């Protein structure tokens, strides 16, 4: 029974981790940006979904849509106002641009976090789940919302897979990740590809934020942890590798769940951090990293 | 010409010197308020203090001087709180401070109150250590007063209510204690483990969780495995998330005990109604006339700020009146005289009759609890409203639980 419980709970949380980390790694793979405002953008999505649904009584679906819209807006803002000006700046030496982008997105993330705390307080908020109730799976009482979270996460990841592998636009994203210069020579506009990837990122982070808000609840204080979690998964999976991130999300999710069940919930993140340190030593390119 | 300038300057200096005492007499009495204003429990502290100051000023102030609240946001950081305290004492020249609902923050401020001889009261922190320090080192720490219950006192109230509500009314026999890992829950849990069995609830397990926990599923599964009749809580830094997950996972035993976030009027909305059935401890509630001042304050607060006061707001409101009284009785703002006057406090506020325990008591400068003083309440979220369910003489409703709760037969 306990094994099944771990299997079910681990699967749900891992799926959500996978969705959250996919956008993060996609941005890095295509445009080389490590977006440290990632957690804050997820928080904005969850809190806006909670606020719109609760204050205006529009129901969970429109609330969720508003949350994803807010995340999309934040993603565009991050790219247009924070990332692109740094990348285009002539005052910043080329080799220092990455660190400036890191700093810029980190500060922007803190601003978003503080704005959410100021406007909505730092009390956690929970998005009303799309479905209520529980179901028994071989004797394990499982909330429908938990099943929906895992199913929606995988549906979105599946759609992303189809987009990237089966459409011309998606293939241009892959090409941009592999050889941006070559893509430019073929006549593709890199800047519009970057806009597209930030749009996809905004939707992915938004859905992940809303689902997290419905599954566990979210506070502005969680922004840093969410970024750190996505960062850990991406490093473990291999920077820029989507399939590596998916695999790492399950390693992290199950390791945390097993620790929580079998050792103590208080130290659920400790083994993951130890694993991360070990990976950095033994296999710095991560599980499926390209570099 | 030169002489006339000199005479003019001397005249001006003399005039200024003579005028100074009267200007000083009209200077406001400043009270510093330090709290985390982005948290619901925190923001109630300056909000309520400002309401009290307005009322005192409307009635003529204290010895002809107005009360001015100077508020500082500590961002839930002991370092920021200490900086704010130093600024309040040394730069802004406040006469007393009301600070925080976080024990760790108040424990960091306590030595500074002693060093700077600055009278300090906390309206919401609960650690026993706050009053223990006053008891152990009175000469240095006498400036500190505890305007809220100590953890042990809270546990005793929760146990007393459990005997009536859980054991007598619902015939429960077993419990699991679920507390967050924090300074205030160490004495709380110690007392729970002693007083719950005395009340008739055997403690099957004692779970301490990290305040950073976001996924409570493993914890609830472990508790369910123990098969207790009730989960007795000691949570403050967490609240919304365990409550929502308790409801979503339909954990079949009630949550009962201390849940500070549940004292906020926004808790129902924050949890999307998952709070239904949660029973929590308060010292005052908006639906019960603990004293004639309780309901008018809660109503006025709601009218002014749009939501009901959190638990620390009641005490913060009372604390301003108590400092004002102490200054009035002390004839000024000399800290030693203020402490002497505060020690003689016998004040009926929104939370009951406040009398501070003497320096010889283990809870020196803590509040006296029991009949005729501070008694405490148990309140339950029911259909969007906090309903007082204990003690019976002031209860405004009976306990009601969600359908997934399986009560002991």
Short mmCIF file of N, CA, C and O in Angstrom, two decimals, chain A residues 14-105:
data_model
loop_
_atom_site.label_atom_id
_atom_site.label_comp_id
_atom_site.label_asym_id
_atom_site.label_seq_id
_atom_site.Cartn_x
_atom_site.Cartn_y
_atom_site.Cartn_z
N UNK A 14 5.97 14.76 -9.69
CA UNK A 14 7.02 14.73 -10.72
C UNK A 14 6.51 15.31 -12.03
O UNK A 14 7.24 16.02 -12.74
N UNK A 15 5.26 15.01 -12.37
CA UNK A 15 4.70 15.53 -13.62
C UNK A 15 4.65 17.05 -13.59
O UNK A 15 4.95 17.73 -14.58
N UNK A 16 4.27 17.56 -12.43
CA UNK A 16 4.21 19.02 -12.28
C UNK A 16 5.61 19.63 -12.36
O UNK A 16 5.82 20.67 -13.00
N UNK A 17 6.56 18.99 -11.72
CA UNK A 17 7.96 19.44 -11.81
C UNK A 17 8.42 19.44 -13.27
O UNK A 17 9.09 20.36 -13.71
N UNK A 18 8.04 18.38 -13.97
CA UNK A 18 8.46 18.24 -15.37
C UNK A 18 7.93 19.40 -16.20
O UNK A 18 8.66 20.02 -16.98
N UNK A 19 6.65 19.72 -15.99
CA UNK A 19 6.05 20.82 -16.75
C UNK A 19 6.73 22.14 -16.41
O UNK A 19 7.05 22.94 -17.30
N UNK A 20 6.95 22.36 -15.11
CA UNK A 20 7.58 23.61 -14.69
C UNK A 20 8.98 23.76 -15.25
O UNK A 20 9.38 24.84 -15.67
N UNK A 21 9.71 22.65 -15.30
CA UNK A 21 11.11 22.72 -15.75
C UNK A 21 11.24 22.76 -17.27
O UNK A 21 12.24 23.24 -17.79
N UNK A 22 10.21 22.26 -17.97
CA UNK A 22 10.30 22.20 -19.44
C UNK A 22 10.48 23.59 -20.05
O UNK A 22 11.35 23.81 -20.90
N UNK A 23 9.63 24.52 -19.60
CA UNK A 23 9.74 25.88 -20.14
C UNK A 23 11.09 26.49 -19.81
O UNK A 23 11.72 27.14 -20.65
N UNK A 24 11.53 26.24 -18.59
CA UNK A 24 12.80 26.80 -18.12
C UNK A 24 13.96 26.33 -18.99
O UNK A 24 14.82 27.10 -19.41
N UNK A 25 13.96 25.02 -19.28
CA UNK A 25 15.06 24.46 -20.07
C UNK A 25 14.94 24.82 -21.55
O UNK A 25 15.93 24.97 -22.25
N UNK A 26 13.68 24.97 -22.01
CA UNK A 26 13.46 25.35 -23.41
C UNK A 26 14.08 26.72 -23.70
O UNK A 26 14.77 26.92 -24.70
N UNK A 27 13.83 27.66 -22.79
CA UNK A 27 14.38 29.01 -22.94
C UNK A 27 15.90 28.95 -22.97
O UNK A 27 16.55 29.60 -23.78
N UNK A 28 16.46 28.13 -22.09
CA UNK A 28 17.91 28.05 -22.06
C UNK A 28 18.44 27.41 -23.34
O UNK A 28 19.40 27.89 -23.94
N UNK A 29 17.77 26.32 -23.76
CA UNK A 29 18.23 25.61 -24.94
C UNK A 29 18.20 26.48 -26.19
O UNK A 29 19.13 26.47 -27.00
N UNK A 30 17.13 27.26 -26.36
CA UNK A 30 16.95 28.03 -27.59
C UNK A 30 17.68 29.37 -27.53
O UNK A 30 18.34 29.77 -28.48
N UNK A 31 17.54 30.08 -26.41
CA UNK A 31 18.11 31.43 -26.41
C UNK A 31 19.26 31.61 -25.42
O UNK A 31 19.78 32.71 -25.28
N UNK A 32 19.63 30.55 -24.70
CA UNK A 32 20.78 30.63 -23.79
C UNK A 32 20.52 31.45 -22.55
O UNK A 32 21.44 31.91 -21.89
N UNK A 33 19.24 31.65 -22.22
CA UNK A 33 18.90 32.48 -21.06
C UNK A 33 18.48 31.60 -19.88
O UNK A 33 17.60 30.76 -20.01
N UNK A 34 19.14 31.80 -18.74
CA UNK A 34 18.68 31.16 -17.50
C UNK A 34 17.79 32.19 -16.79
O UNK A 34 18.28 33.18 -16.27
N UNK A 35 16.50 31.95 -16.87
CA UNK A 35 15.54 32.94 -16.37
C UNK A 35 15.29 32.74 -14.88
O UNK A 35 14.48 31.90 -14.48
N UNK A 36 15.94 33.54 -14.05
CA UNK A 36 15.80 33.38 -12.61
C UNK A 36 14.52 34.02 -12.05
O UNK A 36 14.29 33.99 -10.86
N UNK A 37 13.69 34.58 -12.94
CA UNK A 37 12.38 35.05 -12.46
C UNK A 37 11.31 33.98 -12.67
O UNK A 37 10.12 34.24 -12.49
N UNK A 38 11.75 32.78 -13.03
CA UNK A 38 10.83 31.68 -13.35
C UNK A 38 9.82 31.41 -12.22
O UNK A 38 8.61 31.36 -12.45
N UNK A 39 10.31 31.24 -11.00
CA UNK A 39 9.43 30.93 -9.87
C UNK A 39 8.43 32.04 -9.63
O UNK A 39 7.25 31.78 -9.36
N UNK A 40 8.90 33.28 -9.75
CA UNK A 40 8.00 34.42 -9.51
C UNK A 40 6.90 34.47 -10.56
O UNK A 40 5.75 34.80 -10.26
N UNK A 41 7.24 34.11 -11.82
CA UNK A 41 6.23 34.12 -12.89
C UNK A 41 5.17 33.04 -12.60
O UNK A 41 3.96 33.26 -12.77
N UNK A 42 5.62 31.88 -12.11
CA UNK A 42 4.65 30.82 -11.74
C UNK A 42 3.74 31.31 -10.61
O UNK A 42 2.53 31.06 -10.61
N UNK A 43 4.33 32.02 -9.65
CA UNK A 43 3.54 32.54 -8.53
C UNK A 43 2.50 33.54 -9.03
O UNK A 43 1.33 33.51 -8.63
N UNK A 44 2.93 34.44 -9.94
CA UNK A 44 2.00 35.43 -10.49
C UNK A 44 0.81 34.71 -11.14
O UNK A 44 -0.36 35.06 -10.92
N UNK A 45 1.10 33.67 -11.93
CA UNK A 45 0.03 32.94 -12.62
C UNK A 45 -0.96 32.36 -11.60
O UNK A 45 -2.18 32.52 -11.77
N UNK A 46 -0.45 31.74 -10.55
CA UNK A 46 -1.33 31.11 -9.56
C UNK A 46 -2.15 32.15 -8.81
O UNK A 46 -3.36 31.98 -8.62
N UNK A 47 -1.49 33.23 -8.40
CA UNK A 47 -2.19 34.23 -7.59
C UNK A 47 -3.24 34.97 -8.42
O UNK A 47 -4.35 35.24 -7.94
N UNK A 48 -2.92 35.27 -9.68
CA UNK A 48 -3.91 35.95 -10.53
C UNK A 48 -5.10 35.01 -10.78
O UNK A 48 -6.26 35.44 -10.75
N UNK A 49 -4.83 33.73 -11.00
CA UNK A 49 -5.93 32.76 -11.21
C UNK A 49 -6.82 32.72 -9.96
O UNK A 49 -8.06 32.74 -10.07
N UNK A 50 -6.20 32.71 -8.79
CA UNK A 50 -6.95 32.70 -7.52
C UNK A 50 -7.77 33.98 -7.38
O UNK A 50 -8.94 33.96 -7.03
N UNK A 51 -7.13 35.10 -7.69
CA UNK A 51 -7.75 36.41 -7.48
C UNK A 51 -8.94 36.62 -8.43
O UNK A 51 -10.02 37.01 -8.02
N UNK A 52 -8.71 36.33 -9.71
CA UNK A 52 -9.78 36.54 -10.70
C UNK A 52 -10.96 35.62 -10.40
O UNK A 52 -12.12 36.07 -10.38
N UNK A 53 -10.67 34.35 -10.13
CA UNK A 53 -11.76 33.40 -9.88
C UNK A 53 -12.51 33.75 -8.59
O UNK A 53 -13.74 33.70 -8.55
N UNK A 54 -11.77 34.14 -7.55
CA UNK A 54 -12.39 34.39 -6.25
C UNK A 54 -13.08 35.74 -6.17
O UNK A 54 -14.17 35.86 -5.63
N UNK A 55 -12.46 36.78 -6.74
CA UNK A 55 -12.99 38.13 -6.59
C UNK A 55 -14.13 38.42 -7.56
O UNK A 55 -15.10 39.07 -7.22
N UNK A 56 -13.97 37.94 -8.79
CA UNK A 56 -14.98 38.28 -9.80
C UNK A 56 -15.97 37.15 -10.04
O UNK A 56 -16.88 37.27 -10.86
N UNK A 57 -15.76 36.04 -9.32
CA UNK A 57 -16.71 34.92 -9.41
C UNK A 57 -16.88 34.38 -10.81
O UNK A 57 -17.99 34.01 -11.23
N UNK A 58 -15.78 34.33 -11.57
CA UNK A 58 -15.89 33.89 -12.97
C UNK A 58 -15.67 32.38 -13.13
O UNK A 58 -15.74 31.87 -14.24
N UNK A 59 -15.41 31.70 -12.03
CA UNK A 59 -15.22 30.25 -12.12
C UNK A 59 -13.77 29.88 -12.33
O UNK A 59 -12.95 30.72 -12.73
N UNK A 60 -13.44 28.62 -12.07
CA UNK A 60 -12.03 28.21 -12.11
C UNK A 60 -11.42 28.24 -13.51
O UNK A 60 -10.23 28.52 -13.65
N UNK A 61 -12.23 27.99 -14.55
CA UNK A 61 -11.65 27.93 -15.90
C UNK A 61 -11.17 29.30 -16.36
O UNK A 61 -10.05 29.46 -16.84
N UNK A 62 -12.06 30.32 -16.21
CA UNK A 62 -11.66 31.67 -16.62
C UNK A 62 -10.54 32.19 -15.72
O UNK A 62 -9.64 32.90 -16.18
N UNK A 63 -10.60 31.80 -14.46
CA UNK A 63 -9.53 32.18 -13.52
C UNK A 63 -8.20 31.62 -14.00
O UNK A 63 -7.19 32.33 -14.06
N UNK A 64 -8.21 30.33 -14.36
CA UNK A 64 -6.98 29.68 -14.84
C UNK A 64 -6.47 30.37 -16.11
O UNK A 64 -5.27 30.61 -16.28
N UNK A 65 -7.42 30.71 -16.97
CA UNK A 65 -7.05 31.39 -18.23
C UNK A 65 -6.38 32.73 -17.93
O UNK A 65 -5.37 33.09 -18.55
N UNK A 66 -6.96 33.45 -16.97
CA UNK A 66 -6.38 34.75 -16.60
C UNK A 66 -4.98 34.55 -16.03
O UNK A 66 -4.07 35.35 -16.30
N UNK A 67 -4.79 33.49 -15.24
CA UNK A 67 -3.46 33.20 -14.67
C UNK A 67 -2.44 32.94 -15.76
O UNK A 67 -1.33 33.48 -15.73
N UNK A 68 -2.84 32.15 -16.76
CA UNK A 68 -1.92 31.85 -17.87
C UNK A 68 -1.64 33.13 -18.67
O UNK A 68 -0.51 33.39 -19.09
N UNK A 69 -2.69 33.96 -18.83
CA UNK A 69 -2.51 35.24 -19.53
C UNK A 69 -1.51 36.12 -18.80
O UNK A 69 -0.64 36.75 -19.42
N UNK A 70 -1.61 36.16 -17.47
CA UNK A 70 -0.69 36.98 -16.67
C UNK A 70 0.74 36.47 -16.82
O UNK A 70 1.69 37.25 -16.91
N UNK A 71 0.87 35.15 -16.84
CA UNK A 71 2.20 34.56 -16.99
C UNK A 71 2.79 34.92 -18.37
O UNK A 71 3.97 35.25 -18.49
N UNK A 72 1.93 34.87 -19.38
CA UNK A 72 2.36 35.21 -20.75
C UNK A 72 2.85 36.67 -20.78
O UNK A 72 3.90 36.97 -21.35
N UNK A 73 2.06 37.54 -20.15
CA UNK A 73 2.43 38.96 -20.12
C UNK A 73 3.77 39.14 -19.39
O UNK A 73 4.64 39.90 -19.85
N UNK A 74 3.93 38.43 -18.28
CA UNK A 74 5.20 38.53 -17.53
C UNK A 74 6.37 38.03 -18.37
O UNK A 74 7.46 38.60 -18.34
N UNK A 75 6.14 36.92 -19.09
CA UNK A 75 7.21 36.36 -19.92
C UNK A 75 7.64 37.35 -20.99
O UNK A 75 8.84 37.58 -21.21
N UNK A 76 6.65 37.96 -21.66
CA UNK A 76 6.99 38.95 -22.69
C UNK A 76 7.73 40.13 -22.09
O UNK A 76 8.70 40.63 -22.65
N UNK A 77 7.24 40.57 -20.94
CA UNK A 77 7.89 41.71 -20.27
C UNK A 77 9.34 41.35 -19.94
O UNK A 77 10.25 42.15 -20.14
N UNK A 78 9.52 40.12 -19.41
CA UNK A 78 10.87 39.69 -19.04
C UNK A 78 11.79 39.74 -20.26
O UNK A 78 12.92 40.23 -20.19
N UNK A 79 11.27 39.25 -21.39
CA UNK A 79 12.11 39.22 -22.59
C UNK A 79 12.35 40.63 -23.13
O UNK A 79 13.49 41.02 -23.38
N UNK A 80 11.26 41.38 -23.29
CA UNK A 80 11.37 42.69 -23.95
C UNK A 80 12.10 43.73 -23.09
O UNK A 80 12.85 44.54 -23.61
N UNK A 81 11.84 43.73 -21.81
CA UNK A 81 12.35 44.82 -20.96
C UNK A 81 13.61 44.44 -20.18
O UNK A 81 14.43 45.29 -19.87
N UNK A 82 13.76 43.15 -19.90
CA UNK A 82 14.93 42.76 -19.09
C UNK A 82 16.00 42.10 -19.97
O UNK A 82 17.14 42.55 -20.01
N UNK A 83 15.61 41.05 -20.68
CA UNK A 83 16.61 40.21 -21.36
C UNK A 83 17.13 40.88 -22.64
O UNK A 83 18.35 41.02 -22.82
N UNK A 84 16.21 41.29 -23.53
CA UNK A 84 16.66 41.79 -24.84
C UNK A 84 17.53 43.04 -24.74
O UNK A 84 18.57 43.12 -25.41
N UNK A 85 17.15 44.03 -23.91
CA UNK A 85 18.03 45.21 -23.81
C UNK A 85 19.45 44.84 -23.36
O UNK A 85 20.42 45.45 -23.81
N UNK A 86 19.56 43.85 -22.47
CA UNK A 86 20.90 43.44 -22.02
C UNK A 86 21.64 42.76 -23.17
O UNK A 86 22.81 43.04 -23.45
N UNK A 87 20.91 41.87 -23.88
CA UNK A 87 21.56 41.16 -24.99
C UNK A 87 21.99 42.11 -26.11
O UNK A 87 23.01 41.90 -26.75
N UNK A 88 21.21 43.19 -26.31
CA UNK A 88 21.53 44.13 -27.39
C UNK A 88 22.47 45.25 -26.96
O UNK A 88 22.90 46.05 -27.79
N UNK A 89 22.76 45.30 -25.67
CA UNK A 89 23.55 46.42 -25.17
C UNK A 89 24.99 46.37 -25.71
O UNK A 89 25.62 45.31 -25.72
N UNK A 90 25.46 47.54 -26.12
CA UNK A 90 26.85 47.60 -26.57
C UNK A 90 27.77 47.94 -25.41
O UNK A 90 28.99 47.82 -25.51
N UNK A 91 27.16 48.40 -24.32
CA UNK A 91 27.97 48.79 -23.16
C UNK A 91 28.44 47.57 -22.37
O UNK A 91 29.40 47.65 -21.62
N UNK A 92 27.73 46.46 -22.53
CA UNK A 92 28.10 45.27 -21.76
C UNK A 92 28.93 44.34 -22.65
O UNK A 92 28.48 43.97 -23.74
N UNK A 93 30.14 43.98 -22.21
CA UNK A 93 30.96 43.06 -23.03
C UNK A 93 30.22 41.74 -23.26
O UNK A 93 29.50 41.27 -22.38
N UNK A 94 30.42 41.15 -24.44
CA UNK A 94 29.71 39.93 -24.82
C UNK A 94 29.82 38.83 -23.76
O UNK A 94 28.83 38.20 -23.40
N UNK A 95 31.06 38.65 -23.24
CA UNK A 95 31.27 37.55 -22.29
C UNK A 95 30.60 37.79 -20.94
O UNK A 95 30.46 36.87 -20.13
N UNK A 96 30.18 39.04 -20.71
CA UNK A 96 29.53 39.34 -19.42
C UNK A 96 28.01 39.37 -19.53
O UNK A 96 27.31 39.56 -18.53
N UNK A 97 27.51 39.21 -20.75
CA UNK A 97 26.06 39.38 -20.93
C UNK A 97 25.24 38.33 -20.18
O UNK A 97 24.19 38.62 -19.62
N UNK A 98 25.77 37.11 -20.16
CA UNK A 98 25.03 36.04 -19.48
C UNK A 98 24.82 36.36 -18.00
O UNK A 98 23.74 36.17 -17.45
N UNK A 99 25.90 36.86 -17.38
CA UNK A 99 25.81 37.16 -15.95
C UNK A 99 24.87 38.34 -15.72
O UNK A 99 24.14 38.41 -14.72
N UNK A 100 24.86 39.29 -16.69
CA UNK A 100 23.94 40.42 -16.56
C UNK A 100 22.48 39.95 -16.70
O UNK A 100 21.59 40.43 -16.00
N UNK A 101 22.27 39.00 -17.63
CA UNK A 101 20.91 38.46 -17.80
C UNK A 101 20.48 37.73 -16.53
O UNK A 101 19.34 37.89 -16.05
N UNK A 102 21.40 36.94 -15.98
CA UNK A 102 21.11 36.24 -14.72
C UNK A 102 20.71 37.23 -13.63
O UNK A 102 19.69 37.07 -12.96
N UNK A 103 21.53 38.28 -13.49
CA UNK A 103 21.26 39.28 -12.45
C UNK A 103 19.95 40.00 -12.72
O UNK A 103 19.13 40.22 -11.82
N UNK A 104 19.76 40.38 -13.99
CA UNK A 104 18.54 41.11 -14.37
C UNK A 104 17.29 40.30 -14.07
O UNK A 104 16.33 40.81 -13.48
N UNK A 105 17.29 39.03 -14.47
CA UNK A 105 16.09 38.22 -14.25
C UNK A 105 15.90 37.91 -12.76
O UNK A 105 14.77 37.83 -12.29
#
